[in-house]
Amino acid sequence: MKKLEEYVRSIPDFPQKGVIFRDVTSVLEDAQGLRLAIDTMQDLVKDLEFDAVVGAESRGFIFGAPIAYNCRKPLVLIRKKGKLPCETISREYDLEYGTAEIEIHRDAIRPGQKVLIVDDLIATGGTTEAMIRLIEELGGEVAGVLVLIELEGLKGRERISGYRLDAAISYPGN
């Protein structure tokens, strides 16, 4: 049986020279790879108590939905600005070349609710930190962050050091 890492396609020099892009679409496109990714991620948090799963747009939806379903928990969406139809709160965060903004429905998290954030990848931690702030602004408690891939060299774990982070795969570089 293949290891989870073997399903991830590594593309050198994308999007720029010297970067190795870790492509999760190759995991999604293989039924065994997808199953292994979901099972591995879910197993990492089997000891964690949480009331809801928050999926980050867009690949966080893909990994968060089956985990929420399997754990019989609701799935809450965090989306890019302007994509949610009801009243929202938003948070701007820095990107490598500019800024971005994400939002969540104002009524999506109840005060005291324990939340598991699920995403495909953590790099610098900017998106993850913004999600944490949104959840906490609504009175929720971040029980943990779960990702398929951690790029250790970009130090996202350090940026969210006060929170539990579980990664199915960790790469030492960028």
Short mmCIF file of C-alpha atoms in Angstrom, two decimals:
data_model
loop_
_atom_site.label_atom_id
_atom_site.label_comp_id
_atom_site.label_asym_id
_atom_site.label_seq_id
_atom_site.Cartn_x
_atom_site.Cartn_y
_atom_site.Cartn_z
CA MET A 1 0.00 0.00 0.00
CA LYS A 2 1.25 3.48 -0.87
CA LYS A 3 2.08 6.04 1.80
CA LEU A 4 0.08 9.25 1.82
CA GLU A 5 3.15 11.26 0.78
CA GLU A 6 3.38 9.22 -2.41
CA TYR A 7 0.03 10.61 -3.60
CA VAL A 8 1.23 14.23 -3.37
CA ARG A 9 2.69 15.49 -6.63
CA SER A 10 5.72 17.75 -6.16
CA ILE A 11 6.24 20.32 -8.91
CA PRO A 12 9.65 22.03 -8.91
CA ASP A 13 10.02 25.73 -9.69
CA PHE A 14 6.31 26.56 -9.41
CA PRO A 15 5.06 29.25 -9.03
CA GLN A 16 8.62 30.56 -9.08
CA LYS A 17 12.14 29.18 -9.35
CA GLY A 18 13.35 27.44 -6.18
CA VAL A 19 9.86 26.61 -4.89
CA ILE A 20 8.56 23.05 -4.77
CA PHE A 21 4.79 23.18 -5.13
CA ARG A 22 2.98 20.42 -3.20
CA ASP A 23 -0.07 19.61 -5.31
CA VAL A 24 -3.01 18.10 -3.40
CA THR A 25 -5.08 17.58 -6.56
CA SER A 26 -3.12 14.38 -7.17
CA VAL A 27 -4.38 13.12 -3.80
CA LEU A 28 -7.97 14.04 -4.65
CA GLU A 29 -7.82 12.43 -8.09
CA ASP A 30 -6.98 9.01 -6.68
CA ALA A 31 -9.74 7.22 -4.74
CA GLN A 32 -7.24 5.42 -2.49
CA GLY A 33 -5.26 8.63 -1.93
CA LEU A 34 -8.36 10.60 -0.97
CA ARG A 35 -9.55 7.87 1.37
CA LEU A 36 -6.11 7.63 2.98
CA ALA A 37 -5.92 11.42 3.39
CA ILE A 38 -9.32 11.65 5.11
CA ASP A 39 -8.69 8.60 7.32
CA THR A 40 -5.22 9.82 8.30
CA MET A 41 -6.39 13.33 9.09
CA GLN A 42 -9.38 12.12 11.07
CA ASP A 43 -7.21 9.69 13.03
CA LEU A 44 -4.92 12.55 14.09
CA VAL A 45 -7.77 14.23 15.98
CA LYS A 46 -9.57 11.18 17.35
CA ASP A 47 -8.72 12.32 20.90
CA LEU A 48 -9.93 15.88 20.33
CA GLU A 49 -13.29 17.15 21.57
CA PHE A 50 -15.01 19.56 19.20
CA ASP A 51 -18.54 20.65 18.37
CA ALA A 52 -18.10 21.79 14.76
CA VAL A 53 -15.70 21.62 11.84
CA VAL A 54 -14.71 24.82 10.05
CA GLY A 55 -13.62 24.35 6.46
CA ALA A 56 -11.56 27.01 4.74
CA GLU A 57 -12.27 27.88 1.11
CA SER A 58 -11.83 25.93 -0.94
CA ARG A 59 -9.85 22.78 -0.27
CA GLY A 60 -10.73 22.96 3.41
CA PHE A 61 -14.29 22.22 2.28
CA ILE A 62 -13.10 19.07 0.53
CA PHE A 63 -11.28 17.69 3.57
CA GLY A 64 -13.57 19.19 6.22
CA ALA A 65 -16.87 17.89 4.85
CA PRO A 66 -16.13 14.14 5.14
CA ILE A 67 -14.54 14.63 8.56
CA ALA A 68 -17.60 16.55 9.77
CA TYR A 69 -19.87 13.88 8.28
CA ASN A 70 -17.93 10.99 9.81
CA CYS A 71 -17.83 12.69 13.22
CA ARG A 72 -21.49 13.74 12.98
CA LYS A 73 -20.60 17.41 13.40
CA PRO A 74 -21.79 20.48 11.50
CA LEU A 75 -19.59 22.04 8.83
CA VAL A 76 -19.10 25.80 8.98
CA LEU A 77 -17.68 27.59 5.96
CA ILE A 78 -15.10 30.37 5.90
CA ARG A 79 -15.07 31.95 2.46
CA LYS A 80 -13.47 34.69 0.46
CA LYS A 81 -15.04 38.11 0.96
CA GLY A 82 -18.37 38.57 -0.79
CA LYS A 83 -19.30 34.88 -1.17
CA LEU A 84 -21.60 34.37 1.85
CA PRO A 85 -25.23 35.56 1.60
CA CYS A 86 -26.10 36.45 5.21
CA GLU A 87 -24.60 38.89 7.71
CA THR A 88 -20.87 38.23 8.11
CA ILE A 89 -17.77 39.32 9.93
CA SER A 90 -14.48 39.47 8.06
CA ARG A 91 -10.75 39.54 8.60
CA GLU A 92 -8.04 40.85 6.30
CA TYR A 93 -4.63 39.18 6.28
CA ASP A 94 -1.35 39.52 4.44
CA LEU A 95 -0.31 37.49 1.45
CA GLU A 96 3.13 37.31 -0.11
CA TYR A 97 2.17 40.06 -2.57
CA GLY A 98 -0.77 41.97 -1.07
CA THR A 99 -3.72 41.15 1.14
CA ALA A 100 -6.83 38.98 1.13
CA GLU A 101 -10.01 38.92 3.16
CA ILE A 102 -12.11 36.04 4.45
CA GLU A 103 -15.45 35.98 6.19
CA ILE A 104 -17.84 33.83 8.17
CA HIS A 105 -21.56 34.12 8.85
CA ARG A 106 -22.11 36.06 12.07
CA ASP A 107 -24.39 33.28 13.42
CA ALA A 108 -22.21 30.31 12.35
CA ILE A 109 -20.40 29.83 15.67
CA ARG A 110 -22.05 29.96 19.09
CA PRO A 111 -20.20 31.35 22.12
CA GLY A 112 -18.26 28.56 23.83
CA GLN A 113 -18.49 26.24 20.84
CA LYS A 114 -15.33 24.17 20.32
CA VAL A 115 -14.18 24.24 16.71
CA LEU A 116 -11.79 22.18 14.60
CA ILE A 117 -10.34 24.13 11.68
CA VAL A 118 -9.61 21.95 8.63
CA ASP A 119 -7.58 23.03 5.61
CA ASP A 120 -5.39 21.46 2.97
CA LEU A 121 -2.16 23.21 3.89
CA ILE A 122 -0.46 25.55 6.32
CA ALA A 123 2.45 27.60 5.03
CA THR A 124 3.06 31.00 6.67
CA GLY A 125 -0.05 30.64 8.83
CA GLY A 126 -1.66 33.91 7.75
CA THR A 127 -4.93 32.38 6.59
CA THR A 128 -5.07 30.10 9.62
CA GLU A 129 -4.45 32.98 12.01
CA ALA A 130 -7.24 34.99 10.33
CA MET A 131 -9.64 32.04 10.70
CA ILE A 132 -8.75 31.70 14.38
CA ARG A 133 -9.47 35.40 14.95
CA LEU A 134 -12.86 35.15 13.22
CA ILE A 135 -13.88 32.15 15.33
CA GLU A 136 -12.75 33.80 18.54
CA GLU A 137 -14.50 37.06 17.64
CA LEU A 138 -17.75 35.06 17.54
CA GLY A 139 -16.98 33.58 20.97
CA GLY A 140 -15.88 30.19 19.70
CA GLU A 141 -12.92 28.23 21.02
CA VAL A 142 -10.41 26.76 18.58
CA ALA A 143 -9.91 23.18 19.73
CA GLY A 144 -7.36 22.51 17.01
CA VAL A 145 -6.17 23.01 13.47
CA LEU A 146 -5.93 20.03 11.13
CA VAL A 147 -4.18 20.13 7.75
CA LEU A 148 -3.14 17.64 5.14
CA ILE A 149 0.24 19.33 4.55
CA GLU A 150 2.51 21.52 6.67
CA LEU A 151 5.37 23.38 4.99
CA GLU A 152 7.61 23.63 8.06
CA GLY A 153 10.11 26.03 6.48
CA LEU A 154 7.48 28.78 6.25
CA LYS A 155 6.92 28.67 10.03
CA GLY A 156 3.11 28.69 10.12
CA ARG A 157 3.20 26.55 13.27
CA GLU A 158 5.13 29.30 15.06
CA ARG A 159 2.57 31.92 14.00
CA ILE A 160 -0.23 29.96 15.67
CA SER A 161 1.91 28.56 18.48
CA GLY A 162 -0.82 28.80 21.12
CA TYR A 163 -3.01 26.33 19.24
CA ARG A 164 -2.85 22.62 18.55
CA LEU A 165 -1.81 21.87 14.98
CA ASP A 166 -1.92 18.39 13.44
CA ALA A 167 -0.57 17.70 9.96
CA ALA A 168 -0.87 14.43 8.06
CA ILE A 169 2.30 15.26 6.09
CA SER A 170 5.13 17.64 7.00
CA TYR A 171 7.72 18.87 4.55
CA PRO A 172 10.85 20.48 6.01
CA GLY A 173 11.29 23.18 3.34
CA ASN A 174 9.11 25.76 1.66
#
